[in-house]
Short mmCIF file of C-alpha atoms and ligand atoms in Angstrom, two decimals:
data_model
loop_
_atom_site.label_atom_id
_atom_site.label_comp_id
_atom_site.label_asym_id
_atom_site.label_seq_id
_atom_site.Cartn_x
_atom_site.Cartn_y
_atom_site.Cartn_z
CA MET A 704 45.00 -147.26 35.31
CA GLN A 705 45.85 -150.95 34.93
CA PHE A 706 46.74 -153.47 37.66
CA SER A 707 50.08 -153.99 35.90
CA GLU A 708 50.99 -150.33 36.61
CA LEU A 709 50.65 -150.73 40.39
CA GLY A 710 53.93 -152.56 40.96
CA LEU A 711 52.38 -155.93 41.88
CA SER A 712 54.19 -159.22 41.34
CA GLU A 713 53.43 -161.66 38.55
CA GLN A 714 51.77 -164.10 40.98
CA LEU A 715 49.44 -161.43 42.33
CA LEU A 716 48.57 -160.12 38.85
CA LYS A 717 47.74 -163.68 37.86
CA ALA A 718 45.39 -164.08 40.85
CA VAL A 719 43.71 -160.75 40.07
CA ALA A 720 43.23 -161.73 36.42
CA GLU A 721 41.72 -165.05 37.52
CA GLN A 722 39.15 -163.10 39.52
CA GLY A 723 38.17 -161.35 36.29
CA TYR A 724 39.07 -157.89 37.59
CA GLU A 725 39.93 -155.66 34.68
CA THR A 726 40.95 -152.40 36.31
CA PRO A 727 41.71 -151.38 39.90
CA THR A 728 38.92 -149.64 41.79
CA PRO A 729 39.71 -146.08 43.02
CA ILE A 730 40.67 -147.27 46.52
CA GLN A 731 42.98 -149.89 45.02
CA ALA A 732 44.60 -147.41 42.63
CA GLN A 733 45.29 -145.04 45.51
CA ALA A 734 46.13 -147.42 48.35
CA ILE A 735 48.26 -150.10 46.68
CA PRO A 736 51.22 -147.86 45.65
CA VAL A 737 51.47 -146.08 49.02
CA ILE A 738 51.21 -149.31 51.01
CA LEU A 739 53.97 -150.76 48.83
CA GLN A 740 56.11 -147.73 49.73
CA GLY A 741 55.78 -148.74 53.38
CA ARG A 742 53.61 -145.80 54.41
CA ASP A 743 50.89 -145.87 57.08
CA VAL A 744 47.43 -145.30 55.62
CA MET A 745 44.17 -143.86 56.89
CA ALA A 746 41.49 -144.79 54.35
CA GLY A 747 37.88 -143.74 54.25
CA ALA A 748 36.26 -146.56 52.34
CA GLN A 749 33.38 -148.88 52.94
CA THR A 750 32.50 -152.40 51.88
CA GLY A 751 31.85 -152.61 48.17
CA THR A 752 34.67 -150.32 47.13
CA GLY A 753 37.21 -153.12 46.70
CA LYS A 754 39.05 -152.10 49.88
CA THR A 755 39.92 -155.69 50.85
CA ALA A 756 42.03 -156.21 47.74
CA GLY A 757 43.28 -152.66 48.33
CA PHE A 758 45.17 -153.77 51.42
CA THR A 759 45.52 -157.53 50.86
CA LEU A 760 47.35 -157.33 47.53
CA PRO A 761 50.13 -154.95 48.65
CA LEU A 762 50.57 -156.77 51.97
CA LEU A 763 51.06 -160.07 50.16
CA GLN A 764 53.54 -158.35 47.88
CA LEU A 765 55.47 -156.90 50.84
CA LEU A 766 55.68 -160.35 52.42
CA GLN A 767 56.83 -161.76 49.10
CA GLN A 768 59.68 -159.24 48.90
CA LYS A 769 61.21 -160.43 52.16
CA PRO A 770 62.79 -163.79 52.96
CA ILE A 771 60.50 -166.20 54.82
CA PRO A 772 61.74 -166.24 58.47
CA ASN A 773 63.13 -169.46 59.90
CA ARG A 774 61.05 -171.78 62.04
CA PRO A 775 59.11 -171.27 64.16
CA ARG A 776 57.40 -169.21 61.50
CA PRO A 777 56.16 -166.00 63.14
CA VAL A 778 52.87 -164.25 62.40
CA ARG A 779 53.79 -161.14 60.43
CA VAL A 780 50.43 -159.69 59.36
CA LEU A 781 47.51 -159.04 61.71
CA ILE A 782 44.17 -157.96 60.26
CA LEU A 783 41.51 -157.09 62.85
CA THR A 784 37.83 -157.05 61.90
CA PRO A 785 34.68 -156.36 63.94
CA THR A 786 32.70 -159.48 62.98
CA ARG A 787 33.26 -163.14 62.27
CA GLU A 788 31.64 -162.80 58.86
CA LEU A 789 34.01 -160.05 57.83
CA ALA A 790 36.98 -162.01 59.24
CA MET A 791 35.96 -164.97 57.11
CA GLN A 792 35.54 -162.87 54.01
CA VAL A 793 38.87 -161.13 54.39
CA TYR A 794 40.47 -164.52 55.03
CA GLU A 795 38.91 -165.87 51.82
CA SER A 796 40.30 -162.84 49.95
CA VAL A 797 43.78 -163.43 51.39
CA LYS A 798 43.59 -167.05 50.22
CA THR A 799 42.27 -166.08 46.78
CA TYR A 800 44.80 -163.34 46.07
CA GLY A 801 47.64 -165.31 47.63
CA GLN A 802 46.90 -168.61 45.93
CA HIS A 803 50.12 -168.53 43.88
CA LEU A 804 52.26 -167.55 46.87
CA PRO A 805 53.70 -169.76 49.63
CA PHE A 806 51.98 -168.07 52.60
CA PHE A 807 49.64 -169.44 55.20
CA ALA A 808 46.67 -167.57 56.61
CA GLU A 809 44.10 -168.31 59.27
CA ALA A 810 40.82 -166.76 60.39
CA ILE A 811 40.47 -166.50 64.16
CA PHE A 812 37.06 -165.80 65.66
CA GLY A 813 34.83 -166.96 68.49
CA GLY A 814 31.73 -169.13 68.36
CA VAL A 815 33.67 -172.10 66.98
CA SER A 816 36.09 -174.56 68.59
CA ILE A 817 39.42 -173.02 69.52
CA VAL A 818 41.34 -176.29 69.05
CA PRO A 819 41.74 -176.28 65.23
CA GLN A 820 42.81 -172.63 65.48
CA ILE A 821 45.53 -173.56 67.98
CA GLN A 822 46.69 -176.43 65.76
CA LYS A 823 46.96 -174.15 62.72
CA ILE A 824 48.90 -171.56 64.71
CA GLN A 825 51.31 -174.23 65.92
CA ARG A 826 51.97 -175.30 62.33
CA GLY A 827 52.99 -171.72 61.52
CA ILE A 828 51.00 -168.99 59.82
CA ASP A 829 52.01 -165.72 58.20
CA ILE A 830 48.72 -163.84 58.20
CA ILE A 831 46.01 -163.78 60.86
CA VAL A 832 42.56 -162.32 60.24
CA ALA A 833 40.86 -162.03 63.61
CA THR A 834 38.12 -160.56 65.73
CA PRO A 835 39.58 -159.03 68.90
CA GLY A 836 37.96 -161.28 71.55
CA ARG A 837 39.15 -164.69 70.36
CA LEU A 838 42.55 -163.26 69.46
CA LEU A 839 43.02 -162.11 73.06
CA ASP A 840 41.90 -165.52 74.35
CA LEU A 841 44.60 -167.19 72.27
CA ILE A 842 47.24 -164.74 73.41
CA GLN A 843 46.28 -165.10 77.08
CA GLN A 844 46.40 -168.88 76.76
CA LYS A 845 49.92 -168.43 75.33
CA HIS A 846 49.10 -170.03 72.01
CA LEU A 847 49.86 -166.92 70.03
CA ASP A 848 52.69 -164.44 70.04
CA LEU A 849 52.33 -161.10 68.29
CA SER A 850 55.84 -159.84 68.96
CA ARG A 851 56.93 -160.18 65.33
CA ILE A 852 53.99 -158.48 63.65
CA GLU A 853 55.19 -156.22 60.84
CA TYR A 854 51.84 -155.10 59.43
CA LEU A 855 48.61 -154.22 61.23
CA VAL A 856 45.27 -153.59 59.53
CA LEU A 857 42.17 -152.33 61.35
CA ASP A 858 39.30 -153.06 58.97
CA GLU A 859 35.98 -151.29 59.54
CA ALA A 860 37.52 -149.49 62.48
CA ASP A 861 34.38 -147.38 63.01
CA ARG A 862 32.32 -150.52 63.49
CA MET A 863 34.87 -151.94 65.91
CA LEU A 864 34.53 -148.81 68.03
CA ASP A 865 30.71 -148.94 67.77
CA MET A 866 30.81 -152.50 69.01
CA GLY A 867 32.88 -151.52 72.04
CA PHE A 868 36.19 -153.07 71.01
CA ILE A 869 38.36 -150.06 71.81
CA ARG A 870 39.85 -151.54 74.99
CA ASP A 871 40.61 -154.83 73.27
CA ILE A 872 42.19 -153.00 70.35
CA ARG A 873 44.39 -150.95 72.66
CA LYS A 874 45.43 -154.10 74.51
CA ILE A 875 46.34 -155.83 71.26
CA ILE A 876 48.24 -152.82 69.92
CA GLY A 877 50.22 -152.74 73.16
CA MET A 878 51.52 -156.25 72.40
CA LEU A 879 52.86 -155.38 68.97
CA PRO A 880 56.40 -154.29 68.16
CA LYS A 881 56.75 -150.52 67.88
CA LYS A 882 58.20 -150.68 64.39
CA ARG A 883 55.45 -151.76 62.04
CA GLN A 884 53.25 -150.50 59.21
CA ASN A 885 49.64 -149.62 60.11
CA LEU A 886 46.59 -149.40 57.89
CA LEU A 887 43.28 -148.11 59.19
CA PHE A 888 40.08 -148.50 57.15
CA SER A 889 36.87 -146.86 58.22
CA ALA A 890 33.59 -146.13 56.42
CA THR A 891 32.90 -143.05 58.55
CA TYR A 892 34.94 -140.47 60.43
CA SER A 893 34.33 -139.39 64.01
CA ALA A 894 36.29 -137.81 66.82
CA GLU A 895 36.93 -141.30 68.21
CA ILE A 896 38.33 -142.54 64.89
CA SER A 897 40.59 -139.49 64.65
CA GLY A 898 41.81 -140.18 68.20
CA LEU A 899 42.59 -143.79 67.34
CA ALA A 900 44.30 -142.75 64.10
CA GLU A 901 46.45 -140.23 65.94
CA GLN A 902 47.61 -142.85 68.42
CA LEU A 903 48.14 -145.59 65.90
CA LEU A 904 49.37 -144.07 62.68
CA ASN A 905 52.73 -142.59 61.89
CA ASP A 906 52.56 -139.75 59.33
CA PRO A 907 49.73 -141.47 57.44
CA VAL A 908 48.72 -140.95 53.84
CA GLU A 909 45.02 -140.13 53.88
CA ILE A 910 42.90 -141.71 51.21
CA SER A 911 39.21 -141.25 50.73
CA VAL A 912 36.94 -142.66 48.10
CA ALA A 913 33.37 -141.66 47.41
CA LYS A 914 30.85 -143.24 49.70
CA ARG A 915 28.30 -145.42 48.07
CA ASN A 916 25.56 -142.94 48.78
CA ALA A 917 27.52 -140.31 46.87
CA ALA A 918 28.05 -142.76 44.02
CA ALA A 919 24.53 -144.10 44.21
CA ASP A 920 24.19 -144.21 40.45
CA THR A 921 24.55 -147.99 40.51
CA VAL A 922 21.83 -148.36 43.17
CA SER A 923 18.28 -147.32 42.45
CA GLN A 924 16.46 -146.49 45.66
CA LEU A 925 12.72 -146.54 46.21
CA VAL A 926 10.32 -146.16 49.12
CA TYR A 927 6.96 -147.91 49.42
CA GLY A 928 4.67 -146.27 51.98
CA VAL A 929 2.79 -149.24 53.42
CA ARG A 930 1.14 -150.24 56.68
CA ARG A 931 3.17 -152.58 58.86
CA GLU A 932 0.67 -155.43 58.61
CA HIS A 933 0.93 -155.35 54.81
CA LYS A 934 4.71 -155.34 54.60
CA ARG A 935 5.17 -159.09 54.49
CA GLU A 936 2.54 -159.54 51.81
CA LEU A 937 4.04 -156.76 49.70
CA LEU A 938 7.50 -158.29 50.09
CA SER A 939 6.27 -161.71 48.92
CA TYR A 940 4.55 -159.97 46.03
CA LEU A 941 7.69 -158.09 44.99
CA ILE A 942 9.81 -161.24 45.13
CA GLY A 943 7.25 -163.30 43.23
CA ASN A 944 6.19 -160.73 40.69
CA GLY A 945 9.74 -159.68 39.91
CA ASN A 946 10.89 -163.31 39.96
CA TRP A 947 13.76 -162.22 42.18
CA GLN A 948 16.39 -164.87 42.72
CA GLN A 949 18.44 -163.20 45.46
CA VAL A 950 17.31 -160.63 47.97
CA LEU A 951 18.81 -159.48 51.26
CA VAL A 952 16.11 -158.30 53.66
CA PHE A 953 16.97 -156.16 56.66
CA VAL A 954 14.93 -156.29 59.83
CA ARG A 955 15.44 -154.65 63.19
CA THR A 956 15.35 -157.58 65.58
CA LYS A 957 16.42 -161.20 65.76
CA HIS A 958 12.88 -162.23 66.61
CA GLY A 959 11.57 -160.21 63.66
CA ALA A 960 14.04 -162.01 61.38
CA ASP A 961 12.87 -165.45 62.52
CA ARG A 962 9.19 -164.52 62.27
CA LEU A 963 9.48 -163.02 58.79
CA CYS A 964 11.47 -166.00 57.59
CA LYS A 965 8.75 -168.40 58.76
CA GLN A 966 6.09 -166.33 57.01
CA LEU A 967 8.02 -166.18 53.74
CA ILE A 968 8.50 -169.94 53.84
CA GLN A 969 4.71 -170.24 54.13
CA ASP A 970 4.51 -168.08 51.02
CA GLY A 971 6.74 -170.56 49.19
CA ILE A 972 9.89 -168.46 49.30
CA ARG A 973 13.09 -170.23 50.25
CA CYS A 974 14.78 -168.20 52.94
CA ALA A 975 17.01 -168.21 56.02
CA ALA A 976 17.48 -165.84 58.94
CA LEU A 977 20.96 -164.54 59.80
CA HIS A 978 21.45 -163.03 63.23
CA GLY A 979 23.60 -163.09 66.33
CA ASP A 980 21.71 -165.94 68.05
CA LYS A 981 22.44 -168.34 65.22
CA SER A 982 25.37 -170.70 65.66
CA GLN A 983 28.43 -170.04 63.57
CA GLY A 984 27.72 -173.21 61.56
CA ALA A 985 24.16 -172.08 60.81
CA ARG A 986 25.37 -168.65 59.73
CA VAL A 987 28.01 -170.07 57.39
CA ARG A 988 25.48 -172.50 55.89
CA ALA A 989 22.89 -169.75 55.37
CA LEU A 990 25.42 -167.50 53.68
CA GLU A 991 26.69 -170.32 51.45
CA GLU A 992 23.18 -171.33 50.42
CA PHE A 993 22.35 -167.73 49.67
CA LYS A 994 25.46 -167.30 47.58
CA ASN A 995 24.93 -170.48 45.58
CA GLY A 996 21.25 -169.88 44.95
CA GLY A 997 19.85 -172.48 47.36
CA ILE A 998 17.77 -169.83 49.07
CA THR A 999 16.17 -166.72 47.62
CA ALA A 1000 15.89 -164.45 50.63
CA LEU A 1001 18.32 -163.88 53.46
CA ILE A 1002 16.70 -162.09 56.40
CA ALA A 1003 19.33 -160.29 58.45
CA THR A 1004 19.87 -157.87 61.28
CA ASP A 1005 22.38 -155.05 60.78
CA ILE A 1006 25.12 -156.57 62.88
CA ALA A 1007 24.84 -159.95 61.17
CA ALA A 1008 24.88 -158.42 57.70
CA ARG A 1009 27.67 -155.97 58.27
CA GLY A 1010 30.49 -156.50 55.82
CA LEU A 1011 28.86 -159.39 53.98
CA ASP A 1012 30.53 -159.80 50.64
CA ILE A 1013 27.93 -161.06 48.25
CA ASP A 1014 28.82 -160.37 44.67
CA GLN A 1015 26.50 -158.19 42.65
CA LEU A 1016 23.52 -158.56 44.94
CA PRO A 1017 20.57 -157.33 42.87
CA HIS A 1018 18.02 -156.51 45.59
CA VAL A 1019 18.11 -155.15 49.12
CA ILE A 1020 14.92 -154.64 51.07
CA ASN A 1021 14.62 -152.56 54.21
CA PHE A 1022 11.70 -154.34 55.84
CA ASP A 1023 12.28 -152.11 58.88
CA LEU A 1024 14.13 -148.86 58.51
CA PRO A 1025 17.31 -148.70 60.61
CA GLN A 1026 17.24 -146.62 63.78
CA VAL A 1027 20.58 -145.09 62.85
CA ALA A 1028 20.43 -143.28 59.52
CA GLU A 1029 24.04 -144.17 58.60
CA ASP A 1030 23.13 -147.86 58.73
CA TYR A 1031 20.90 -147.26 55.71
CA VAL A 1032 24.00 -146.39 53.72
CA HIS A 1033 25.74 -149.54 54.93
CA ARG A 1034 22.70 -151.62 54.05
CA ILE A 1035 22.34 -150.39 50.50
CA GLY A 1036 26.11 -150.79 50.10
CA ARG A 1037 25.33 -154.50 49.78
CA THR A 1038 23.81 -153.99 46.35
CA GLY A 1039 25.04 -152.57 43.06
CA ARG A 1040 28.59 -153.46 43.97
CA ALA A 1041 31.69 -153.00 41.81
CA GLY A 1042 29.71 -151.46 38.99
CA ALA A 1043 26.76 -153.87 38.96
CA GLU A 1044 23.21 -152.48 38.97
CA GLY A 1045 21.27 -152.86 42.19
CA GLN A 1046 17.94 -151.95 43.69
CA ALA A 1047 17.25 -150.93 47.29
CA ILE A 1048 13.61 -150.80 48.35
CA SER A 1049 12.40 -149.59 51.74
CA LEU A 1050 8.99 -150.58 53.10
CA VAL A 1051 8.08 -147.69 55.36
CA ASP A 1052 5.05 -147.33 57.62
CA SER A 1053 3.85 -144.00 58.95
CA GLU A 1054 5.56 -144.58 62.30
CA GLU A 1055 8.89 -144.82 60.53
CA ALA A 1056 8.43 -141.61 58.55
CA TYR A 1057 10.71 -139.72 60.92
CA LEU A 1058 13.46 -142.30 60.33
CA LEU A 1059 13.04 -141.81 56.59
CA ALA A 1060 13.40 -138.06 57.08
CA ALA A 1061 16.68 -138.65 58.99
CA ILE A 1062 17.99 -140.91 56.22
CA GLU A 1063 17.15 -138.39 53.52
CA LYS A 1064 18.99 -135.78 55.52
CA VAL A 1065 22.13 -137.95 55.55
CA LEU A 1066 21.76 -138.67 51.82
CA LYS A 1067 21.07 -134.99 51.18
CA ARG A 1068 18.27 -135.95 48.82
CA GLN A 1069 14.81 -137.44 48.78
CA ILE A 1070 14.26 -141.07 47.90
CA PRO A 1071 11.50 -141.44 45.29
CA GLN A 1072 8.27 -142.88 46.67
CA VAL A 1073 6.11 -145.35 44.75
CA ALA A 1074 2.81 -143.57 44.34
CA ASP A 1075 0.58 -146.63 44.14
CA THR A 1076 1.69 -149.54 46.28
CA GLY A 1077 -1.56 -151.39 45.76
CA TYR A 1078 -2.51 -150.78 49.39
CA GLU A 1079 -4.20 -147.87 51.04
CA LYS A 1080 -2.04 -144.81 50.93
CA VAL A 1081 0.21 -144.25 53.90
CA SER A 1082 1.34 -140.71 54.41
CA LEU A 1083 5.05 -140.36 55.05
CA ASP A 1084 5.01 -136.60 55.25
CA VAL A 1085 6.57 -135.47 58.48
CA VAL A 1086 7.90 -132.20 59.65
CA LYS A 1087 11.60 -132.90 59.03
CA SER A 1088 12.68 -131.59 62.38
CA ALA A 1089 10.01 -133.45 64.34
CA PRO A 1090 11.72 -135.34 67.17
CA LYS A 1091 8.97 -137.92 67.50
CA PRO A 1092 7.20 -140.12 64.98
CA LYS A 1093 3.98 -138.64 63.74
CA VAL A 1094 1.40 -141.39 63.55
CA GLN A 1095 -1.08 -140.92 60.75
CA ALA A 1096 -4.56 -142.35 60.77
CA ASN A 1097 -4.83 -144.79 57.90
CA LYS A 1098 -7.49 -144.17 55.35
CA PRO A 1099 -9.92 -146.99 54.67
CA GLY A 1100 -10.77 -148.26 51.23
CA GLY A 1101 -7.34 -149.11 49.87
CA HIS A 1102 -6.92 -151.80 47.31
CA LYS A 1103 -4.52 -154.66 47.03
CA PRO A 1104 -1.87 -155.33 44.42
CA GLN A 1105 -2.77 -157.37 41.38
CA ALA A 1106 -2.30 -161.09 41.81
CA ALA A 1107 1.36 -161.95 41.44
CA LYS A 1108 2.31 -163.92 38.35
CA ARG A 1109 3.04 -167.50 39.19
CA SER A 1110 6.61 -168.48 38.78
CA PRO A 1111 7.60 -172.11 39.10
CA ALA A 1112 10.93 -171.03 40.58
CA GLN A 1113 9.20 -169.43 43.55
CA GLY A 1114 6.63 -172.10 44.31
CA ARG A 1115 3.46 -170.97 46.09
CA ARG A 1116 2.77 -167.30 45.53
CA PRO A 1117 0.93 -164.82 47.66
CA THR A 1118 -2.01 -163.37 45.80
CA ALA A 1119 -3.87 -160.13 45.99
CA GLU A 1120 -6.08 -161.63 48.67
CA GLY A 1121 -3.34 -162.27 51.14
CA LYS A 1122 -1.27 -165.22 52.19
CA SER A 1123 -1.43 -167.72 49.35
CA GLY A 1124 -4.93 -166.61 48.54
CA GLN A 1125 -6.38 -168.27 51.63
CA GLN A 1126 -6.68 -165.31 53.94
CA ARG A 1127 -8.08 -161.95 53.21
CA SER A 1128 -6.25 -159.17 54.97
CA ARG A 1129 -8.68 -156.34 55.38
CA PRO A 1130 -8.03 -152.70 55.21
CA ARG A 1131 -9.02 -151.04 58.44
P1 AMP B 1292 35.23 -155.14 49.20
O1 AMP B 1292 34.93 -153.66 49.18
O2 AMP B 1292 36.64 -155.42 49.47
O3 AMP B 1292 34.29 -155.87 50.11
O4 AMP B 1292 34.98 -155.69 47.71
C1 AMP B 1292 33.75 -155.61 47.07
C2 AMP B 1292 33.63 -156.55 45.89
O5 AMP B 1292 34.30 -156.03 44.76
C3 AMP B 1292 34.17 -157.94 46.10
O6 AMP B 1292 33.19 -158.85 45.67
C4 AMP B 1292 35.38 -158.04 45.20
O7 AMP B 1292 35.53 -159.34 44.69
C5 AMP B 1292 35.05 -157.05 44.11
N1 AMP B 1292 36.23 -156.39 43.55
C6 AMP B 1292 37.34 -156.00 44.22
N2 AMP B 1292 38.20 -155.39 43.39
C7 AMP B 1292 37.64 -155.39 42.16
C8 AMP B 1292 38.06 -154.91 40.87
N3 AMP B 1292 39.22 -154.28 40.71
N4 AMP B 1292 37.22 -155.08 39.83
C9 AMP B 1292 36.03 -155.71 40.01
N5 AMP B 1292 35.58 -156.19 41.20
C10 AMP B 1292 36.37 -156.04 42.26
#
């Protein structure tokens, strides 16, 4: 299948070619023709599948096929996303794919001044990409009118429900004209999603593409059984020894993200923490620096990292395993994207063994464990049905990894003896 067979306009094909895309991804091949036919769509697809272009390209084409309404120019496309980061990424995609078309788009989300958003709306925009809260603020303040929306997209609808946006979504839907085309994208299915789909969609075409965990051939997954107090040292070692240039590290808490980031900086690794307490400006800066190579490691919580579009991310580290097994799938979806090779490594202590068991159950397979981590062996064997973590006594007498090779790109390296060779962390 070629992009030229999908019925897209010359301007859109040009934008796609400029992105270097050669062939449509499965979600694009399936979704683009049916969206162009005007059908409602329920799509099971997660980040990394190319879903954004899957809805953005046909929507731009549909706008292009109609005359531009007279002033005041009404908003005709509304794309709702759960997070600011995703809103920004979808907005960037709209701008990229629509660069040869005469449409205006704006990203609307909280945490930044509302004034420039109001000014842009007043100038007239065709496409809004928004998180529900700020959108409602703008509507309530009478700066925005949704009565001429023709196309509605709910992106990552499952996450929006998880984050408690259902009431806001219902309120927003209630303000839209009855006659419109609806597209619902969700990585997972649940009774709640089906309920929403039933209410929202009119005779939808259902599309589903393989989840990343099913298509995990582009992501190699590994587990290191290691005691909690050795995790940071092992992480520094992996980054330094492998001369990694870009790694996304997942942690459970905001505090944990800040602490780990400080420690990695002491190890000479350039890094930034990304979490909900950071200002919008700080988050954007961290993401930009990470994308352009200014920092090596981005330490993120699940919510902050959700939907991040970072091209061909080579390494993802689970410094803490997620409490919810499905989040593991979302996390490793950040690597090995659009055909690129990726590596996902989980650092697991014995207290997290039960979480590992839950993840392997979701994946329906075992993740290979590295036999010799360089530290004393940590047993991750748990009875799979055990409801509680089984804490194993750690054996004394473990050894440390070999000293990491020095790499000028990484600066000061941790050595076998602990932080930068100055402290000896002892096996207990
Ligand atoms: P998404 O699932 O929309 O977040 O997209 C994941 C990544 O795949 C983005 O970095 C896109 O730029 C990239 N991408 C989208 N469509 C294609 C394609 N047809 N070929 C190659 N890469 C693509």
